[in-house]
Amino acid sequence: VGQAERIESVAFSPDGTALAVAGGSPGRFGEVQIWDLAKKELRRSLVFTNDCLFGVSWSPDGKLVAFGATDTASRAIDAVTGEQVLYQSAHDDWVLGTVFSTDGSHLVTVSRDRSMKLILVAAQQFIDNITSITPGVLRGGLISVDRHPTKDELLIGGADGQPKLFRMYRE
């Protein structure tokens, strides 16, 4: 079933044929699992970092799986080969959530550091601190992020208990 003692996050692939799982064993390792749902079989198990992984998400085309970690980094892997295709360490605390843009070109991450970062996937480049547009609006670490199904609008939730809506790109 994989090595992880704990599951922190799960996400179905866009076509519903696979499941991505992020978790690990606290203080020991983080693990990402990719499951084939039709066969009920573990396709891939990959270990990263020395602690649990969080906030797993799929790119809209189903080719990439992203997740966050306690080492302040976000990563994305190729869903078939397991090859790491993105590493970005723009946060100052644990990365707890990830979500791709509608076209898959960008990744958004949220963290306990009270920020939401925008990353250009192909270049692995930090682009913008989305939450800096409205200073003081966030009063606690961010735990969760999701994107509207058809628009690049983001809903975040965190320690302050108040969901907030943001545009992915500055206008």
Backbone as a chain_set.jsonl record, in Angstrom:
{"seq": "VGQAERIESVAFSPDGTALAVAGGSPGRFGEVQIWDLAKKELRRSLVFTNDCLFGVSWSPDGKLVAFGATDTASRAIDAVTGEQVLYQSAHDDWVLGTVFSTDGSHLVTVSRDRSMKLILVAAQQFIDNITSITPGVLRGGLISVDRHPTKDELLIGGADGQPKLFRMYRE", "coords": {"N": [[0.828, -1.192, 0.0], [2.146, 1.135, -0.101], [4.525, 3.216, 1.67], [3.876, 5.124, 3.552], [2.853, 6.254, 6.777], [0.868, 8.022, 7.192], [-1.779, 9.706, 5.521], [-2.072, 12.749, 3.946], [-3.247, 14.2, 1.905], [-5.368, 13.835, -0.959], [-6.138, 13.335, -4.446], [-8.144, 13.038, -7.323], [-7.299, 12.169, -10.689], [-7.72, 14.285, -13.609], [-9.186, 12.837, -15.556], [-10.282, 10.86, -14.06], [-9.163, 8.304, -13.8], [-6.995, 7.767, -12.231], [-5.403, 8.128, -9.015], [-3.861, 10.436, -6.894], [-1.827, 10.52, -4.046], [-0.679, 12.117, -1.153], [1.534, 12.154, 1.563], [3.113, 10.632, 4.3], [5.615, 9.724, 6.738], [5.771, 11.261, 9.693], [8.536, 13.332, 10.448], [10.295, 11.563, 9.292], [9.979, 10.753, 6.466], [8.55, 11.889, 3.343], [5.915, 10.912, 1.13], [4.743, 10.328, -2.172], [2.115, 8.847, -3.846], [0.939, 7.204, -6.754], [-1.957, 5.934, -8.015], [-3.544, 3.392, -9.946], [-6.787, 3.321, -10.689], [-8.636, 1.572, -11.939], [-7.348, -0.91, -11.95], [-6.83, -1.094, -9.287], [-4.285, -0.695, -8.22], [-1.026, 0.135, -7.11], [0.782, 2.357, -8.896], [3.076, 3.929, -8.733], [5.411, 4.85, -6.249], [6.924, 7.374, -4.539], [9.544, 8.806, -2.697], [10.177, 11.751, -0.898], [11.937, 14.331, 0.785], [12.294, 14.804, 4.434], [10.001, 14.603, 5.913], [6.375, 14.721, 6.131], [4.299, 15.104, 3.133], [2.129, 17.419, 1.396], [-1.048, 18.733, 0.135], [-1.663, 17.725, -2.56], [-2.056, 17.88, -6.123], [-3.382, 17.723, -9.489], [-2.268, 18.485, -12.81], [-4.261, 20.11, -15.343], [-4.208, 18.57, -17.727], [-3.551, 16.107, -16.799], [-0.945, 15.195, -16.749], [0.978, 16.014, -14.905], [1.766, 15.96, -11.392], [1.484, 17.813, -8.514], [2.797, 18.928, -5.33], [3.243, 19.951, -1.895], [5.696, 20.627, 0.732], [7.294, 20.178, 3.983], [9.786, 21.278, 3.887], [9.697, 23.804, 2.838], [9.349, 23.864, 0.131], [7.811, 23.466, -3.109], [6.882, 20.935, -5.385], [6.721, 19.265, -8.572], [5.865, 16.36, -10.334], [6.306, 14.139, -13.132], [3.52, 12.333, -13.965], [3.571, 9.761, -15.002], [6.273, 8.794, -15.308], [7.43, 9.586, -12.92], [9.451, 11.376, -12.714], [10.968, 14.275, -11.37], [9.869, 17.427, -12.255], [9.552, 19.995, -11.504], [10.804, 22.212, -9.106], [10.524, 24.407, -6.512], [11.34, 26.776, -4.173], [10.078, 29.046, -2.755], [8.713, 29.798, -0.488], [8.555, 30.532, 3.109], [7.879, 28.771, 5.026], [6.102, 25.687, 5.793], [4.685, 24.22, 2.87], [1.418, 23.82, 2.117], [-0.637, 23.526, 0.276], [-1.49, 23.11, -3.206], [-2.265, 24.105, -6.568], [-3.03, 23.957, -10.023], [-3.078, 26.288, -12.803], [-5.808, 26.986, -15.116], [-4.897, 26.339, -17.679], [-2.666, 24.875, -17.099], [-0.149, 26.016, -17.117], [0.835, 27.439, -14.964], [1.547, 27.144, -11.448], [0.021, 27.371, -8.309], [0.771, 27.956, -4.943], [0.193, 27.51, -1.423], [0.955, 28.467, 1.95], [2.037, 28.01, 5.394], [3.29, 30.333, 5.948], [1.65, 32.469, 5.432], [1.321, 33.218, 2.791], [0.614, 33.202, -0.761], [1.856, 31.835, -3.582], [2.785, 32.29, -7.026], [3.837, 30.318, -9.658], [5.716, 29.779, -12.581], [5.48, 27.007, -14.422], [6.986, 25.67, -16.553], [9.474, 26.994, -16.526], [10.181, 26.751, -13.898], [9.96, 28.949, -12.262], [9.565, 31.509, -9.844], [6.937, 33.785, -9.895], [5.06, 35.658, -8.785], [3.869, 37.028, -5.689], [0.916, 36.418, -4.79], [-0.793, 37.143, -2.674], [0.279, 39.535, -1.754], [-0.921, 41.729, -2.772], [-2.966, 42.723, -1.258], [-2.154, 43.845, 1.537], [-2.084, 42.735, 4.942], [-4.519, 41.39, 4.893], [-4.526, 38.698, 5.437], [-4.527, 36.725, 8.289], [-3.43, 34.49, 9.361], [-1.737, 31.312, 8.906], [-1.88, 29.77, 5.675], [-3.794, 27.072, 4.568], [-5.19, 25.668, 2.633], [-6.08, 25.528, -0.844], [-7.99, 26.128, -3.777], [-9.041, 26.052, -7.209], [-11.357, 27.749, -9.316], [-13.45, 25.793, -11.445], [-13.453, 26.598, -14.207], [-12.233, 29.073, -14.437], [-9.435, 31.231, -13.704], [-9.519, 31.781, -10.846], [-9.03, 31.879, -7.392], [-9.699, 30.21, -4.356], [-8.95, 30.47, -1.022], [-8.153, 29.041, 2.162], [-7.547, 29.169, 5.657], [-5.776, 29.498, 8.795], [-7.132, 31.62, 9.945], [-9.793, 31.152, 9.614], [-11.453, 32.254, 7.681], [-12.589, 32.069, 4.475], [-11.13, 33.236, 1.419], [-11.247, 34.981, -1.686], [-9.282, 35.206, -4.594], [-7.786, 36.645, -7.559], [-5.879, 34.871, -9.937], [-3.965, 36.078, -11.571], [-2.504, 39.307, -11.718], [-4.305, 42.284, -12.52]], "CA": [[0.0, 0.0, 0.0], [3.04, 2.274, 0.025], [5.277, 3.225, 2.913], [3.433, 6.207, 4.426], [2.004, 6.014, 7.942], [-0.189, 9.025, 7.22], [-2.201, 10.349, 4.273], [-2.397, 14.151, 4.203], [-3.993, 14.793, 0.799], [-5.675, 12.954, -2.087], [-6.76, 14.022, -5.583], [-8.397, 12.247, -8.521], [-6.807, 12.73, -11.945], [-8.817, 14.933, -14.337], [-10.026, 11.865, -16.269], [-10.844, 9.931, -13.088], [-8.595, 6.959, -13.878], [-5.876, 7.624, -11.3], [-5.482, 8.845, -7.753], [-2.582, 10.848, -6.311], [-1.88, 10.562, -2.593], [0.507, 12.707, -0.528], [1.578, 11.921, 2.999], [4.431, 10.232, 4.751], [5.819, 9.376, 8.136], [6.277, 12.503, 10.282], [9.918, 13.354, 10.911], [11.11, 10.536, 8.642], [9.964, 10.903, 5.012], [7.304, 12.183, 2.661], [5.688, 9.976, 0.024], [3.684, 10.537, -3.15], [1.696, 7.607, -4.48], [0.04, 7.303, -7.901], [-2.731, 4.691, -8.079], [-4.405, 3.064, -11.078], [-8.056, 2.995, -10.042], [-9.283, 0.412, -12.564], [-6.65, -2.126, -11.507], [-6.63, -1.009, -7.83], [-2.871, -1.024, -8.14], [-0.087, 1.238, -6.917], [1.658, 2.519, -10.073], [4.346, 4.557, -8.388], [5.597, 5.374, -4.9], [8.153, 8.167, -4.548], [9.862, 9.404, -1.406], [10.819, 13.063, -0.938], [12.161, 15.063, 2.04], [12.38, 14.07, 5.693], [8.744, 14.786, 6.63], [5.18, 14.511, 5.306], [3.973, 15.93, 1.971], [0.777, 17.962, 1.525], [-1.671, 19.509, -0.936], [-1.442, 17.142, -3.879], [-2.979, 18.314, -7.186], [-3.066, 17.3, -10.86], [-2.389, 19.468, -13.887], [-5.509, 19.85, -16.084], [-4.03, 17.524, -18.735], [-3.273, 14.849, -16.115], [0.443, 14.777, -16.941], [1.808, 16.374, -13.758], [1.23, 15.943, -10.04], [2.219, 18.755, -7.671], [2.595, 18.78, -3.889], [4.071, 20.803, -1.052], [6.455, 19.903, 1.743], [7.732, 20.909, 5.161], [11.077, 21.922, 3.603], [9.308, 25.082, 2.223], [9.381, 23.742, -1.332], [6.765, 22.788, -3.87], [7.454, 20.111, -6.439], [5.8, 18.587, -9.479], [6.466, 15.196, -10.983], [5.623, 13.537, -14.263], [2.633, 11.326, -13.377], [3.871, 8.427, -15.534], [7.653, 8.379, -15.03], [7.84, 9.968, -11.575], [10.56, 12.336, -12.78], [10.672, 15.607, -10.852], [9.949, 18.417, -13.328], [9.491, 21.325, -10.919], [11.206, 22.412, -7.719], [10.52, 25.837, -6.225], [11.382, 26.991, -2.73], [9.836, 30.476, -2.553], [8.042, 30.033, 0.794], [9.361, 30.558, 4.329], [7.325, 27.787, 5.954], [5.531, 24.518, 5.126], [3.756, 24.396, 1.747], [0.319, 22.918, 2.45], [-1.598, 23.377, -0.802], [-1.069, 23.429, -4.578], [-3.276, 23.981, -7.61], [-2.576, 24.429, -11.335], [-3.948, 27.191, -13.56], [-6.7, 26.258, -16.024], [-4.137, 25.821, -18.821], [-1.545, 24.088, -16.599], [1.136, 26.714, -17.27], [1.266, 27.979, -13.686], [1.188, 26.448, -10.22], [-0.172, 28.239, -7.153], [1.041, 27.264, -3.689], [-0.103, 28.236, -0.189], [1.861, 28.053, 3.009], [1.847, 28.518, 6.747], [3.909, 31.665, 6.031], [0.59, 33.421, 5.095], [1.435, 33.718, 1.422], [0.206, 32.389, -1.899], [2.859, 32.094, -4.619], [2.501, 31.919, -8.407], [5.055, 29.75, -10.248], [5.674, 29.386, -13.986], [5.89, 25.603, -14.36], [8.024, 25.299, -17.526], [10.756, 27.596, -16.144], [10.348, 26.567, -12.457], [10.26, 30.331, -11.847], [8.64, 32.262, -9.005], [6.444, 34.931, -10.658], [4.369, 36.681, -8.012], [3.288, 36.725, -4.39], [-0.462, 36.836, -5.057], [-1.405, 37.746, -1.496], [0.879, 40.824, -1.404], [-1.751, 42.783, -3.349], [-3.796, 43.266, -0.186], [-1.434, 43.634, 2.8], [-2.856, 42.654, 6.172], [-5.787, 40.67, 4.744], [-4.373, 37.345, 5.956], [-4.15, 36.773, 9.689], [-2.959, 33.18, 9.796], [-1.169, 30.492, 7.851], [-2.809, 29.252, 4.674], [-3.802, 25.614, 4.636], [-5.882, 25.039, 1.524], [-6.342, 26.354, -2.018], [-8.628, 25.463, -4.907], [-9.314, 26.945, -8.337], [-12.659, 27.611, -9.971], [-13.288, 24.802, -12.514], [-13.237, 27.134, -15.559], [-11.589, 30.386, -14.38], [-8.268, 31.323, -12.843], [-9.87, 32.42, -9.588], [-8.574, 31.007, -6.323], [-10.294, 30.313, -3.039], [-8.006, 29.96, -0.037], [-8.615, 28.927, 3.536], [-6.415, 29.006, 6.554], [-5.88, 29.53, 10.242], [-8.04, 32.662, 10.43], [-11.156, 30.653, 9.494], [-12.247, 33.02, 6.72], [-12.197, 31.838, 3.089], [-10.926, 34.464, 0.652], [-11.174, 34.785, -3.128], [-8.242, 35.992, -5.263], [-7.48, 36.398, -8.967], [-4.559, 34.262, -10.068], [-3.05, 37.013, -12.226], [-2.792, 40.727, -11.464], [-4.88, 43.016, -13.647]], "C": [[0.868, 1.249, 0.0], [3.673, 2.24, 1.398], [4.709, 4.174, 3.962], [2.577, 5.721, 5.59], [0.752, 6.877, 7.871], [-0.492, 9.519, 5.813], [-2.644, 11.756, 4.622], [-3.303, 14.743, 3.129], [-4.209, 13.757, -0.3], [-6.321, 13.769, -3.199], [-6.939, 13.031, -6.732], [-7.772, 12.941, -9.722], [-7.983, 13.351, -12.69], [-9.741, 13.952, -15.074], [-10.61, 10.792, -15.345], [-10.26, 8.538, -13.094], [-7.49, 6.706, -12.865], [-6.132, 8.462, -10.051], [-4.071, 9.185, -7.309], [-2.785, 11.004, -4.814], [-0.58, 11.177, -2.093], [0.422, 12.475, 0.97], [2.983, 11.596, 3.426], [4.434, 9.755, 6.181], [6.48, 10.574, 8.797], [7.696, 12.364, 10.832], [10.818, 12.321, 10.268], [11.156, 10.692, 7.132], [8.58, 11.306, 4.533], [7.166, 11.247, 1.47], [4.544, 10.461, -0.852], [3.387, 9.184, -3.774], [0.785, 7.943, -5.651], [-0.62, 5.937, -8.063], [-3.505, 4.591, -9.383], [-5.718, 2.575, -10.479], [-8.74, 1.757, -10.633], [-8.666, -0.896, -12.064], [-6.499, -2.202, -9.989], [-5.195, -1.362, -7.485], [-2.035, 0.241, -7.949], [0.864, 1.284, -8.105], [3.047, 2.982, -9.671], [4.306, 5.042, -6.95], [6.944, 6.083, -4.873], [8.338, 8.851, -3.202], [10.619, 10.709, -1.621], [10.934, 13.58, 0.5], [12.194, 14.163, 3.27], [11.13, 14.268, 6.553], [7.586, 14.64, 5.64], [5.057, 15.503, 4.151], [2.488, 16.284, 2.034], [0.264, 18.491, 0.188], [-1.456, 18.996, -2.336], [-2.491, 17.645, -4.878], [-2.463, 17.822, -8.542], [-3.11, 18.499, -11.793], [-3.648, 19.127, -14.677], [-5.397, 18.754, -17.146], [-3.693, 16.165, -18.123], [-1.839, 14.372, -16.222], [1.328, 15.016, -15.728], [1.042, 16.26, -12.455], [2.109, 16.851, -9.193], [1.893, 18.498, -6.208], [3.545, 19.71, -3.156], [4.73, 19.98, 0.037], [6.846, 20.81, 2.905], [9.066, 21.612, 4.937], [10.896, 23.254, 2.863], [9.259, 25.031, 0.707], [8.096, 23.118, -1.864], [7.461, 22.046, -5.003], [6.334, 19.647, -7.358], [6.566, 17.454, -10.135], [5.653, 14.822, -12.207], [4.813, 12.367, -13.706], [2.936, 9.909, -13.849], [5.259, 7.961, -15.098], [8.087, 8.637, -13.595], [8.98, 10.969, -11.544], [10.12, 13.697, -12.23], [10.897, 16.632, -11.953], [9.861, 19.843, -12.802], [9.943, 21.263, -9.469], [11.259, 23.914, -7.506], [10.408, 26.025, -4.719], [11.223, 28.472, -2.405], [9.217, 30.792, -1.191], [9.037, 30.028, 1.955], [8.878, 29.554, 5.367], [6.71, 26.65, 5.129], [4.583, 24.911, 3.996], [2.656, 23.347, 1.91], [-0.694, 22.717, 1.34], [-1.017, 23.777, -2.142], [-2.278, 23.322, -5.494], [-2.714, 24.57, -8.902], [-3.567, 25.431, -11.909], [-4.789, 26.363, -14.533], [-5.961, 25.675, -17.226], [-2.91, 25.009, -18.399], [-0.195, 24.774, -16.669], [1.698, 27.227, -15.952], [0.801, 27.083, -12.536], [1.061, 27.495, -9.12], [0.043, 27.39, -5.911], [0.637, 28.143, -2.517], [0.689, 27.631, 0.952], [1.447, 28.595, 4.369], [2.474, 29.901, 6.906], [2.953, 32.791, 5.637], [0.708, 33.973, 3.682], [0.982, 32.676, 0.413], [1.12, 32.782, -3.058], [2.387, 31.582, -5.974], [3.814, 31.514, -9.063], [4.795, 29.394, -11.7], [6.277, 27.989, -14.075], [7.064, 25.299, -15.282], [9.41, 25.81, -17.129], [11.101, 27.361, -14.675], [10.614, 27.909, -11.772], [9.158, 30.927, -10.978], [8.247, 33.525, -9.756], [5.891, 36.024, -9.764], [3.943, 36.129, -6.66], [1.861, 37.26, -4.454], [-1.06, 37.589, -3.881], [-0.777, 39.074, -1.095], [0.066, 42.001, -1.924], [-2.57, 43.478, -2.255], [-3.133, 43.022, 1.161], [-2.388, 43.617, 4.0], [-4.146, 41.862, 6.081], [-5.713, 39.262, 5.357], [-3.829, 37.391, 7.38], [-3.671, 35.425, 10.213], [-2.403, 32.416, 8.611], [-2.241, 29.957, 6.922], [-2.672, 27.739, 4.601], [-4.297, 24.986, 3.338], [-6.115, 26.031, 0.392], [-7.056, 25.499, -3.059], [-8.926, 26.518, -5.964], [-10.718, 26.678, -8.85], [-12.472, 26.646, -11.148], [-12.969, 25.378, -13.899], [-12.523, 28.479, -15.586], [-10.375, 30.338, -13.468], [-8.556, 32.227, -11.646], [-9.612, 31.416, -8.48], [-9.321, 31.265, -5.038], [-9.308, 29.699, -2.061], [-8.666, 29.912, 1.33], [-7.419, 28.692, 4.423], [-6.772, 29.141, 8.012], [-6.829, 30.602, 10.761], [-9.514, 32.28, 10.259], [-12.041, 31.391, 8.513], [-11.772, 32.739, 5.301], [-12.092, 33.168, 2.336], [-10.728, 34.111, -0.813], [-10.141, 35.73, -3.729], [-8.24, 35.688, -6.758], [-6.082, 35.811, -9.032], [-3.54, 35.246, -10.624], [-3.471, 38.444, -11.925], [-3.366, 41.369, -12.717], [-4.497, 44.469, -13.549]], "O": [[0.327, 2.35, 0.097], [3.396, 1.346, 2.197], [5.026, 4.043, 5.145], [1.69, 4.884, 5.417], [-0.293, 6.519, 8.414], [0.417, 9.727, 5.009], [-3.495, 11.944, 5.491], [-4.049, 15.684, 3.401], [-3.351, 12.91, -0.545], [-6.976, 14.776, -2.933], [-6.022, 12.284, -7.075], [-7.72, 14.17, -9.769], [-9.131, 12.987, -12.435], [-10.939, 14.205, -15.203], [-11.348, 9.916, -15.797], [-10.814, 7.651, -12.445], [-7.088, 5.561, -12.657], [-6.96, 9.373, -10.043], [-3.183, 8.333, -7.341], [-3.793, 11.552, -4.368], [0.5, 10.805, -2.551], [-0.65, 12.589, 1.565], [3.94, 12.218, 2.963], [3.395, 9.427, 6.754], [7.634, 10.88, 8.497], [8.015, 11.429, 11.567], [11.984, 12.2, 10.644], [12.242, 10.759, 6.555], [7.578, 11.096, 5.217], [8.16, 10.837, 0.871], [3.52, 10.936, -0.362], [4.298, 8.464, -4.183], [-0.042, 8.85, -5.562], [0.054, 4.92, -8.226], [-4.054, 5.58, -9.868], [-5.755, 1.528, -9.833], [-9.355, 0.982, -9.902], [-9.376, -1.865, -11.791], [-6.094, -3.233, -9.454], [-4.915, -2.183, -6.612], [-2.308, 1.278, -8.553], [1.66, 0.367, -8.304], [4.056, 2.502, -10.187], [3.297, 5.577, -6.49], [7.979, 5.477, -5.149], [7.393, 9.407, -2.641], [11.564, 10.777, -2.406], [10.083, 13.272, 1.334], [12.132, 12.938, 3.169], [11.184, 14.12, 7.774], [7.808, 14.455, 4.444], [5.631, 16.592, 4.184], [1.689, 15.565, 2.635], [1.027, 18.674, -0.761], [-1.096, 19.77, -3.224], [-3.66, 17.815, -4.532], [-1.276, 17.545, -8.712], [-3.899, 19.421, -11.59], [-4.068, 17.97, -14.686], [-6.383, 18.078, -17.437], [-3.562, 15.177, -18.846], [-1.539, 13.247, -15.822], [2.317, 14.31, -15.532], [-0.175, 16.439, -12.416], [3.328, 16.686, -9.154], [0.852, 17.928, -5.881], [4.524, 20.194, -3.723], [4.397, 18.815, 0.253], [6.746, 22.034, 2.825], [9.44, 22.471, 5.736], [11.865, 23.777, 2.313], [9.136, 26.073, 0.063], [7.405, 22.363, -1.18], [8.495, 22.481, -5.509], [5.162, 19.634, -6.982], [7.75, 17.574, -10.448], [4.469, 15.142, -12.309], [5.372, 11.497, -13.039], [2.59, 8.947, -13.162], [5.405, 6.856, -14.577], [9.006, 7.986, -13.099], [9.428, 11.37, -10.47], [9.051, 14.205, -12.571], [11.985, 16.705, -12.524], [10.069, 20.797, -13.552], [9.53, 20.39, -8.706], [11.956, 24.622, -8.233], [9.498, 25.5, -4.078], [12.13, 29.086, -1.844], [9.203, 31.954, -0.784], [10.18, 29.593, 1.822], [9.417, 29.498, 6.472], [6.793, 26.659, 3.901], [3.774, 25.826, 4.148], [2.917, 22.145, 1.85], [-1.536, 21.825, 1.44], [-0.166, 24.662, -2.224], [-3.201, 22.55, -5.235], [-2.001, 25.573, -8.869], [-4.745, 25.43, -11.552], [-4.516, 25.183, -14.747], [-6.353, 24.628, -17.741], [-2.185, 24.506, -19.257], [0.816, 24.17, -16.311], [2.907, 27.428, -15.83], [-0.195, 26.368, -12.642], [1.892, 28.396, -9.012], [-0.433, 26.258, -5.826], [0.722, 29.368, -2.594], [1.046, 26.453, 0.932], [0.626, 29.506, 4.478], [2.216, 30.577, 7.902], [3.374, 33.942, 5.515], [0.243, 35.079, 3.407], [0.964, 31.473, 0.673], [1.145, 33.944, -3.463], [1.684, 30.575, -6.063], [4.788, 32.266, -9.033], [3.777, 28.78, -12.021], [7.47, 27.815, -13.827], [8.052, 24.719, -14.832], [10.41, 25.134, -17.369], [12.191, 27.728, -14.237], [11.394, 27.99, -10.823], [7.977, 30.863, -11.319], [9.118, 34.267, -10.21], [6.212, 37.197, -9.955], [3.692, 34.934, -6.505], [1.632, 38.441, -4.196], [-1.767, 38.578, -4.077], [-1.268, 39.701, -0.156], [0.33, 43.146, -1.559], [-2.828, 44.679, -2.331], [-3.509, 42.085, 1.866], [-3.356, 44.375, 4.062], [-4.815, 41.673, 7.097], [-6.737, 38.705, 5.751], [-2.802, 38.015, 7.643], [-3.527, 35.258, 11.424], [-2.573, 32.817, 7.46], [-3.376, 29.72, 7.337], [-1.565, 27.201, 4.576], [-3.87, 23.888, 2.98], [-6.322, 27.222, 0.629], [-6.772, 24.31, -3.208], [-9.047, 27.706, -5.666], [-11.207, 25.548, -8.825], [-11.423, 26.679, -11.793], [-12.289, 24.725, -14.69], [-12.231, 28.985, -16.67], [-10.297, 29.504, -12.567], [-7.936, 33.274, -11.46], [-9.937, 30.236, -8.615], [-9.552, 32.416, -4.67], [-8.877, 28.558, -2.233], [-9.613, 30.647, 1.61], [-6.418, 28.104, 4.014], [-7.915, 28.927, 8.415], [-7.29, 30.514, 11.898], [-10.393, 33.011, 10.715], [-13.255, 31.186, 8.503], [-10.659, 33.127, 4.944], [-12.859, 34.099, 2.582], [-10.128, 33.09, -1.148], [-10.124, 36.919, -3.41], [-8.644, 34.603, -7.176], [-5.201, 36.206, -8.269], [-2.383, 35.252, -10.201], [-4.662, 38.752, -11.885], [-2.967, 41.041, -13.835], [-4.88, 45.268, -14.404]]}, "num_chains": 1, "name": "protein.A"}
